[in-house]
PDB file of C-alpha atoms in Angstrom:
ATOM      1  CA  UNK A  28      11.795  15.144  -2.568  1.00  0.00           C
ATOM      2  CA  UNK A  29      14.090  12.507  -1.139  1.00  0.00           C
ATOM      3  CA  UNK A  30      15.486   9.690  -3.239  1.00  0.00           C
ATOM      4  CA  UNK A  31      14.420   6.062  -3.415  1.00  0.00           C
ATOM      5  CA  UNK A  32      16.227   3.202  -1.722  1.00  0.00           C
ATOM      6  CA  UNK A  33      18.775   1.499  -4.024  1.00  0.00           C
ATOM      7  CA  UNK A  34      16.713  -1.563  -5.010  1.00  0.00           C
ATOM      8  CA  UNK A  35      13.757   0.573  -6.111  1.00  0.00           C
ATOM      9  CA  UNK A  36      15.978   3.219  -7.677  1.00  0.00           C
ATOM     10  CA  UNK A  37      17.254   0.520 -10.015  1.00  0.00           C
ATOM     11  CA  UNK A  38      13.790  -0.389 -11.338  1.00  0.00           C
ATOM     12  CA  UNK A  39      11.707   2.813 -11.163  1.00  0.00           C
ATOM     13  CA  UNK A  40      14.265   5.553 -10.540  1.00  0.00           C
ATOM     14  CA  UNK A  41      13.995   6.795 -14.115  1.00  0.00           C
ATOM     15  CA  UNK A  42      10.439   7.950 -13.323  1.00  0.00           C
ATOM     16  CA  UNK A  43      12.021  10.829 -11.392  1.00  0.00           C
ATOM     17  CA  UNK A  44      13.415  12.238 -14.642  1.00  0.00           C
ATOM     18  CA  UNK A  45      10.110  12.331 -16.506  1.00  0.00           C
ATOM     19  CA  UNK A  46       8.116  15.561 -16.998  1.00  0.00           C
ATOM     20  CA  UNK A  47       5.065  14.319 -15.096  1.00  0.00           C
ATOM     21  CA  UNK A  48       7.184  13.640 -12.009  1.00  0.00           C
ATOM     22  CA  UNK A  49       8.847  17.062 -12.173  1.00  0.00           C
ATOM     23  CA  UNK A  50       5.355  18.601 -12.182  1.00  0.00           C
ATOM     24  CA  UNK A  51       4.387  16.409  -9.220  1.00  0.00           C
ATOM     25  CA  UNK A  52       7.450  17.521  -7.237  1.00  0.00           C
ATOM     26  CA  UNK A  53       6.680  21.187  -7.971  1.00  0.00           C
ATOM     27  CA  UNK A  54       3.071  20.667  -6.888  1.00  0.00           C
ATOM     28  CA  UNK A  55       4.130  19.033  -3.618  1.00  0.00           C
ATOM     29  CA  UNK A  56       6.691  21.729  -2.899  1.00  0.00           C
ATOM     30  CA  UNK A  57       3.991  24.363  -3.276  1.00  0.00           C
ATOM     31  CA  UNK A  58       1.492  22.383  -1.184  1.00  0.00           C
ATOM     32  CA  UNK A  59       3.923  21.852   1.680  1.00  0.00           C
ATOM     33  CA  UNK A  60       4.890  25.534   1.660  1.00  0.00           C
ATOM     34  CA  UNK A  61       1.392  26.669   2.653  1.00  0.00           C
ATOM     35  CA  UNK A  62      -0.614  23.610   3.716  1.00  0.00           C
ATOM     36  CA  UNK A  63      -0.300  20.541   5.892  1.00  0.00           C
ATOM     37  CA  UNK A  64       0.452  17.434   3.842  1.00  0.00           C
ATOM     38  CA  UNK A  65       0.501  13.830   5.036  1.00  0.00           C
ATOM     39  CA  UNK A  66       2.643  11.834   5.456  1.00  0.00           C
ATOM     40  CA  UNK A  67       5.829  13.745   6.222  1.00  0.00           C
ATOM     41  CA  UNK A  68       8.344  14.008   3.397  1.00  0.00           C
ATOM     42  CA  UNK A  69      10.628  11.391   4.942  1.00  0.00           C
ATOM     43  CA  UNK A  70       7.771   8.853   5.048  1.00  0.00           C
ATOM     44  CA  UNK A  71       6.360   9.290   1.527  1.00  0.00           C
ATOM     45  CA  UNK A  72       8.346   6.291   0.248  1.00  0.00           C
ATOM     46  CA  UNK A  73       8.301   4.355   3.528  1.00  0.00           C
ATOM     47  CA  UNK A  74       6.486   1.365   2.009  1.00  0.00           C
ATOM     48  CA  UNK A  75       9.297   1.020  -0.534  1.00  0.00           C
ATOM     49  CA  UNK A  76      11.978   1.681   2.076  1.00  0.00           C
ATOM     50  CA  UNK A  77      10.791  -1.179   4.273  1.00  0.00           C
ATOM     51  CA  UNK A  78      10.495  -3.830   1.546  1.00  0.00           C
ATOM     52  CA  UNK A  79      13.265  -4.023  -1.060  1.00  0.00           C
ATOM     53  CA  UNK A  80      12.166  -4.840  -4.605  1.00  0.00           C
ATOM     54  CA  UNK A  81      13.370  -8.440  -4.602  1.00  0.00           C
ATOM     55  CA  UNK A  82      11.904  -9.121  -1.141  1.00  0.00           C
ATOM     56  CA  UNK A  83       8.266  -8.319  -1.977  1.00  0.00           C
ATOM     57  CA  UNK A  84       6.073 -11.380  -1.461  1.00  0.00           C
ATOM     58  CA  UNK A  85       2.707  -9.622  -1.403  1.00  0.00           C
ATOM     59  CA  UNK A  86       1.537  -6.284  -2.773  1.00  0.00           C
ATOM     60  CA  UNK A  87      -1.459  -4.951  -0.836  1.00  0.00           C
ATOM     61  CA  UNK A  88      -2.766  -1.878  -2.632  1.00  0.00           C
ATOM     62  CA  UNK A  89      -4.560   1.004  -0.942  1.00  0.00           C
ATOM     63  CA  UNK A  90      -5.880   4.277  -2.344  1.00  0.00           C
ATOM     64  CA  UNK A  91      -4.473   7.379  -0.650  1.00  0.00           C
ATOM     65  CA  UNK A  92      -3.100   8.146   2.829  1.00  0.00           C
ATOM     66  CA  UNK A  93      -5.297   8.855   5.825  1.00  0.00           C
ATOM     67  CA  UNK A  94      -5.877  12.594   5.999  1.00  0.00           C
ATOM     68  CA  UNK A  95      -6.273  13.322   9.720  1.00  0.00           C
ATOM     69  CA  UNK A  96      -3.606  14.224  12.266  1.00  0.00           C
ATOM     70  CA  UNK A  97      -1.487  11.389  13.602  1.00  0.00           C
ATOM     71  CA  UNK A  98      -2.723   8.790  11.126  1.00  0.00           C
ATOM     72  CA  UNK A  99      -0.657   8.415   7.937  1.00  0.00           C
ATOM     73  CA  UNK A 100       2.677   6.649   8.360  1.00  0.00           C
ATOM     74  CA  UNK A 101       3.562   5.820   4.763  1.00  0.00           C
ATOM     75  CA  UNK A 102       1.917   2.376   4.714  1.00  0.00           C
ATOM     76  CA  UNK A 103      -1.567   1.779   3.306  1.00  0.00           C
ATOM     77  CA  UNK A 104      -4.293   1.099   5.896  1.00  0.00           C
ATOM     78  CA  UNK A 105      -1.719   1.566   8.701  1.00  0.00           C
ATOM     79  CA  UNK A 106      -1.766   4.240  11.412  1.00  0.00           C
ATOM     80  CA  UNK A 107       0.889   5.222  13.917  1.00  0.00           C
ATOM     81  CA  UNK A 108       0.238   4.443  17.589  1.00  0.00           C
ATOM     82  CA  UNK A 109      -1.503   5.566  19.698  1.00  0.00           C
ATOM     83  CA  UNK A 110      -4.014   6.562  16.997  1.00  0.00           C
ATOM     84  CA  UNK A 111      -7.119   4.396  17.124  1.00  0.00           C
ATOM     85  CA  UNK A 112      -7.462   2.207  14.010  1.00  0.00           C
ATOM     86  CA  UNK A 113      -9.949   3.724  11.537  1.00  0.00           C
ATOM     87  CA  UNK A 114     -13.040   1.715  10.501  1.00  0.00           C
ATOM     88  CA  UNK A 115     -11.432   0.057   7.448  1.00  0.00           C
ATOM     89  CA  UNK A 116      -8.506  -1.156   9.519  1.00  0.00           C
ATOM     90  CA  UNK A 117     -10.801  -2.417  12.250  1.00  0.00           C
ATOM     91  CA  UNK A 118     -12.626  -4.478   9.613  1.00  0.00           C
ATOM     92  CA  UNK A 119      -9.296  -5.819   8.367  1.00  0.00           C
ATOM     93  CA  UNK A 120      -8.501  -6.949  11.916  1.00  0.00           C
ATOM     94  CA  UNK A 121     -11.977  -8.491  12.259  1.00  0.00           C
ATOM     95  CA  UNK A 122     -11.389 -10.520   9.126  1.00  0.00           C
ATOM     96  CA  UNK A 123      -7.886 -11.475  10.229  1.00  0.00           C
ATOM     97  CA  UNK A 124      -9.299 -12.983  13.411  1.00  0.00           C
ATOM     98  CA  UNK A 125     -12.146 -14.709  11.576  1.00  0.00           C
ATOM     99  CA  UNK A 126      -9.848 -16.053   8.862  1.00  0.00           C
ATOM    100  CA  UNK A 127      -6.760 -17.117  10.821  1.00  0.00           C
ATOM    101  CA  UNK A 128      -7.746 -16.797  14.470  1.00  0.00           C
ATOM    102  CA  UNK A 129      -5.274 -13.974  15.015  1.00  0.00           C
ATOM    103  CA  UNK A 130      -6.672 -11.499  17.559  1.00  0.00           C
ATOM    104  CA  UNK A 131      -6.667  -7.801  16.754  1.00  0.00           C
ATOM    105  CA  UNK A 132      -3.584  -5.962  18.049  1.00  0.00           C
ATOM    106  CA  UNK A 133      -3.857  -3.046  20.437  1.00  0.00           C
ATOM    107  CA  UNK A 134      -2.620  -0.613  17.783  1.00  0.00           C
ATOM    108  CA  UNK A 135      -2.942  -0.059  14.040  1.00  0.00           C
ATOM    109  CA  UNK A 136       0.705  -0.047  12.944  1.00  0.00           C
ATOM    110  CA  UNK A 137       1.180  -2.622  10.159  1.00  0.00           C
ATOM    111  CA  UNK A 138       4.978  -2.341  10.004  1.00  0.00           C
ATOM    112  CA  UNK A 139       5.236  -5.986  11.092  1.00  0.00           C
ATOM    113  CA  UNK A 140       3.567  -7.000   7.822  1.00  0.00           C
ATOM    114  CA  UNK A 141       6.128  -4.971   5.857  1.00  0.00           C
ATOM    115  CA  UNK A 142       8.860  -6.890   7.663  1.00  0.00           C
ATOM    116  CA  UNK A 143       7.215 -10.052   6.301  1.00  0.00           C
ATOM    117  CA  UNK A 144       7.607  -8.814   2.715  1.00  0.00           C
ATOM    118  CA  UNK A 145       4.140  -7.267   2.365  1.00  0.00           C
ATOM    119  CA  UNK A 146       4.397  -4.055   0.329  1.00  0.00           C
ATOM    120  CA  UNK A 147       1.694  -1.773   1.738  1.00  0.00           C
ATOM    121  CA  UNK A 148       1.447   0.650  -1.163  1.00  0.00           C
ATOM    122  CA  UNK A 149      -1.110   3.371  -1.829  1.00  0.00           C
ATOM    123  CA  UNK A 150      -1.829   4.432  -5.411  1.00  0.00           C
ATOM    124  CA  UNK A 151      -1.458   8.073  -4.282  1.00  0.00           C
ATOM    125  CA  UNK A 152       1.322   8.724  -1.766  1.00  0.00           C
ATOM    126  CA  UNK A 153       0.356  12.111  -0.301  1.00  0.00           C
ATOM    127  CA  UNK A 154      -2.772  14.000   0.749  1.00  0.00           C
ATOM    128  CA  UNK A 155      -3.692  17.438   2.043  1.00  0.00           C
ATOM    129  CA  UNK A 156      -4.822  17.418   5.669  1.00  0.00           C
ATOM    130  CA  UNK A 157      -8.552  16.755   6.072  1.00  0.00           C
ATOM    131  CA  UNK A 158      -9.162  16.524   2.313  1.00  0.00           C
ATOM    132  CA  UNK A 159      -9.457  12.940   1.108  1.00  0.00           C
ATOM    133  CA  UNK A 160      -8.118  12.259  -2.409  1.00  0.00           C
ATOM    134  CA  UNK A 161      -6.899  15.850  -2.697  1.00  0.00           C
ATOM    135  CA  UNK A 162      -3.665  14.738  -4.410  1.00  0.00           C
ATOM    136  CA  UNK A 163      -5.326  12.294  -6.792  1.00  0.00           C
ATOM    137  CA  UNK A 164      -4.660  12.971 -10.458  1.00  0.00           C
ATOM    138  CA  UNK A 165      -1.408  14.863  -9.795  1.00  0.00           C
ATOM    139  CA  UNK A 166       0.967  12.167 -11.026  1.00  0.00           C
ATOM    140  CA  UNK A 167       1.299   9.681  -8.196  1.00  0.00           C
ATOM    141  CA  UNK A 168      -0.867   7.129 -10.000  1.00  0.00           C
ATOM    142  CA  UNK A 169       1.575   7.009 -12.895  1.00  0.00           C
ATOM    143  CA  UNK A 170       4.482   6.451 -10.510  1.00  0.00           C
ATOM    144  CA  UNK A 171       2.780   3.703  -8.521  1.00  0.00           C
ATOM    145  CA  UNK A 172       1.665   2.037 -11.753  1.00  0.00           C
ATOM    146  CA  UNK A 173       5.370   1.916 -12.649  1.00  0.00           C
ATOM    147  CA  UNK A 174       6.040   0.209  -9.297  1.00  0.00           C
ATOM    148  CA  UNK A 175       3.322  -2.368 -10.006  1.00  0.00           C
ATOM    149  CA  UNK A 176       4.623  -2.948 -13.528  1.00  0.00           C
ATOM    150  CA  UNK A 177       8.171  -3.415 -12.191  1.00  0.00           C
ATOM    151  CA  UNK A 178       6.918  -6.052  -9.777  1.00  0.00           C
ATOM    152  CA  UNK A 179       5.003  -7.730 -12.571  1.00  0.00           C
ATOM    153  CA  UNK A 180       8.255  -8.044 -14.555  1.00  0.00           C
ATOM    154  CA  UNK A 181       9.910 -10.049 -11.797  1.00  0.00           C
ATOM    155  CA  UNK A 182      10.721 -13.683 -12.563  1.00  0.00           C
ATOM    156  CA  UNK A 183      10.035 -14.722  -8.966  1.00  0.00           C
ATOM    157  CA  UNK A 184       6.249 -14.595  -8.444  1.00  0.00           C
ATOM    158  CA  UNK A 185       4.443 -12.568  -5.818  1.00  0.00           C
ATOM    159  CA  UNK A 186       0.809 -12.222  -4.790  1.00  0.00           C
ATOM    160  CA  UNK A 187      -1.100  -9.083  -5.754  1.00  0.00           C
ATOM    161  CA  UNK A 188      -3.967  -8.282  -3.376  1.00  0.00           C
ATOM    162  CA  UNK A 189      -6.601  -5.821  -4.594  1.00  0.00           C
ATOM    163  CA  UNK A 190      -9.455  -4.738  -2.327  1.00  0.00           C
ATOM    164  CA  UNK A 191     -12.256  -2.682  -3.858  1.00  0.00           C
ATOM    165  CA  UNK A 192     -13.053  -1.412  -7.349  1.00  0.00           C
ATOM    166  CA  UNK A 193     -10.291   1.215  -7.328  1.00  0.00           C
ATOM    167  CA  UNK A 194      -7.578  -1.372  -6.693  1.00  0.00           C
ATOM    168  CA  UNK A 195      -9.082  -3.977  -9.005  1.00  0.00           C
ATOM    169  CA  UNK A 196      -8.526  -1.634 -11.955  1.00  0.00           C
ATOM    170  CA  UNK A 197      -4.840  -2.543 -11.661  1.00  0.00           C
ATOM    171  CA  UNK A 198      -5.400  -6.204 -12.532  1.00  0.00           C
ATOM    172  CA  UNK A 199      -4.807  -5.276 -16.179  1.00  0.00           C
ATOM    173  CA  UNK A 200      -1.172  -4.561 -15.275  1.00  0.00           C
ATOM    174  CA  UNK A 201      -0.569  -8.098 -13.990  1.00  0.00           C
ATOM    175  CA  UNK A 202       0.451 -11.258 -15.809  1.00  0.00           C
ATOM    176  CA  UNK A 203      -1.972 -13.465 -13.911  1.00  0.00           C
ATOM    177  CA  UNK A 204      -0.464 -16.605 -15.397  1.00  0.00           C
ATOM    178  CA  UNK A 205       2.697 -15.900 -13.401  1.00  0.00           C
ATOM    179  CA  UNK A 206       1.485 -13.914 -10.391  1.00  0.00           C
ATOM    180  CA  UNK A 207      -1.568 -14.905  -8.301  1.00  0.00           C
ATOM    181  CA  UNK A 208      -4.132 -12.141  -7.770  1.00  0.00           C
ATOM    182  CA  UNK A 209      -6.396 -12.073  -4.703  1.00  0.00           C
ATOM    183  CA  UNK A 210      -9.451  -9.806  -4.971  1.00  0.00           C
ATOM    184  CA  UNK A 211     -12.125  -8.832  -2.476  1.00  0.00           C
ATOM    185  CA  UNK A 212     -14.446  -5.972  -1.618  1.00  0.00           C
ATOM    186  CA  UNK A 213     -12.943  -2.960   0.124  1.00  0.00           C
ATOM    187  CA  UNK A 214     -12.873  -3.210   3.937  1.00  0.00           C
ATOM    188  CA  UNK A 215     -14.559   0.172   4.411  1.00  0.00           C
ATOM    189  CA  UNK A 216     -17.901   0.251   6.275  1.00  0.00           C
ATOM    190  CA  UNK A 217     -19.638   0.848   2.922  1.00  0.00           C
ATOM    191  CA  UNK A 218     -18.687  -2.614   1.655  1.00  0.00           C
ATOM    192  CA  UNK A 219     -17.776  -4.492   4.822  1.00  0.00           C
ATOM    193  CA  UNK A 220     -20.564  -7.050   4.392  1.00  0.00           C
ATOM    194  CA  UNK A 221     -18.848  -8.256   1.209  1.00  0.00           C
ATOM    195  CA  UNK A 222     -15.338  -7.980   2.641  1.00  0.00           C
ATOM    196  CA  UNK A 223     -16.008  -9.846   5.882  1.00  0.00           C
ATOM    197  CA  UNK A 224     -15.847 -13.556   5.193  1.00  0.00           C
ATOM    198  CA  UNK A 225     -13.648 -13.192   2.092  1.00  0.00           C
ATOM    199  CA  UNK A 226     -10.693 -14.875   3.867  1.00  0.00           C
ATOM    200  CA  UNK A 227      -7.977 -12.920   2.025  1.00  0.00           C
ATOM    201  CA  UNK A 228      -5.158 -13.786   4.421  1.00  0.00           C
ATOM    202  CA  UNK A 229      -5.449 -17.562   4.132  1.00  0.00           C
ATOM    203  CA  UNK A 230      -6.004 -17.162   0.379  1.00  0.00           C
ATOM    204  CA  UNK A 231      -2.800 -15.142   0.037  1.00  0.00           C
ATOM    205  CA  UNK A 232      -0.839 -17.711   2.013  1.00  0.00           C
ATOM    206  CA  UNK A 233      -2.242 -20.575  -0.047  1.00  0.00           C
ATOM    207  CA  UNK A 234      -1.228 -18.737  -3.223  1.00  0.00           C
ATOM    208  CA  UNK A 235       2.303 -18.200  -1.905  1.00  0.00           C
ATOM    209  CA  UNK A 236       2.672 -21.852  -0.958  1.00  0.00           C
ATOM    210  CA  UNK A 237       1.354 -22.913  -4.371  1.00  0.00           C
ATOM    211  CA  UNK A 238       4.293 -21.029  -5.907  1.00  0.00           C
ATOM    212  CA  UNK A 239       6.799 -22.651  -3.558  1.00  0.00           C
ATOM    213  CA  UNK A 240       7.089 -19.543  -1.376  1.00  0.00           C
ATOM    214  CA  UNK A 241       6.829 -19.124   2.387  1.00  0.00           C
ATOM    215  CA  UNK A 242       3.490 -18.065   3.864  1.00  0.00           C
ATOM    216  CA  UNK A 243       3.207 -14.698   5.628  1.00  0.00           C
ATOM    217  CA  UNK A 244       3.022 -14.618   9.417  1.00  0.00           C
ATOM    218  CA  UNK A 245       0.173 -12.115   9.790  1.00  0.00           C
ATOM    219  CA  UNK A 246       0.528 -11.705  13.549  1.00  0.00           C
ATOM    220  CA  UNK A 247       1.181  -8.145  14.752  1.00  0.00           C
ATOM    221  CA  UNK A 248       3.121  -7.776  18.036  1.00  0.00           C
TER     222      UNK A 248
END
């Protein structure tokens, strides 16, 4: 497995030396030797590569990568063009337009948000093709908890955004007196009626401004 970028290596790099992570690496090596695994090895840490530790303004937490061909690109909820946005992402775009008047882009690549300091992190960073949650419980959750805890330790505040019951379990890791937390239902079709109308994007920006930070430009070219 490839190494972390320097800023993240400094705060969570010691996770690589722990027994649970060695078991995870061995598991992934075996999986990739005989199965298709998403995303590619060079994109597993893409969310962390794109947003250095000290540049994170918002953490948006997903669950595990998309599991069909041409979808996962290392960022939660994001898909690589020209893949059609999946239902959850389409609902996110619907809410973005309703909340801020920003029309849905013609693709589902959220890299522009990462460039705005939005860390698009899944709790599990790999998945076997066509088998949702197939790499859950293998060790990734412990690693991504360490990422969340490292962000929580920062003196400069950031906004944590948790959509759905799975993500909301991580609130216990956050010092909510220092870091604003924005919660809503998951944007999947199963809970879209509760998600639509929740106005998470304007809420995130208001929370940033309240801490003296710059709002996110949520437009996607």
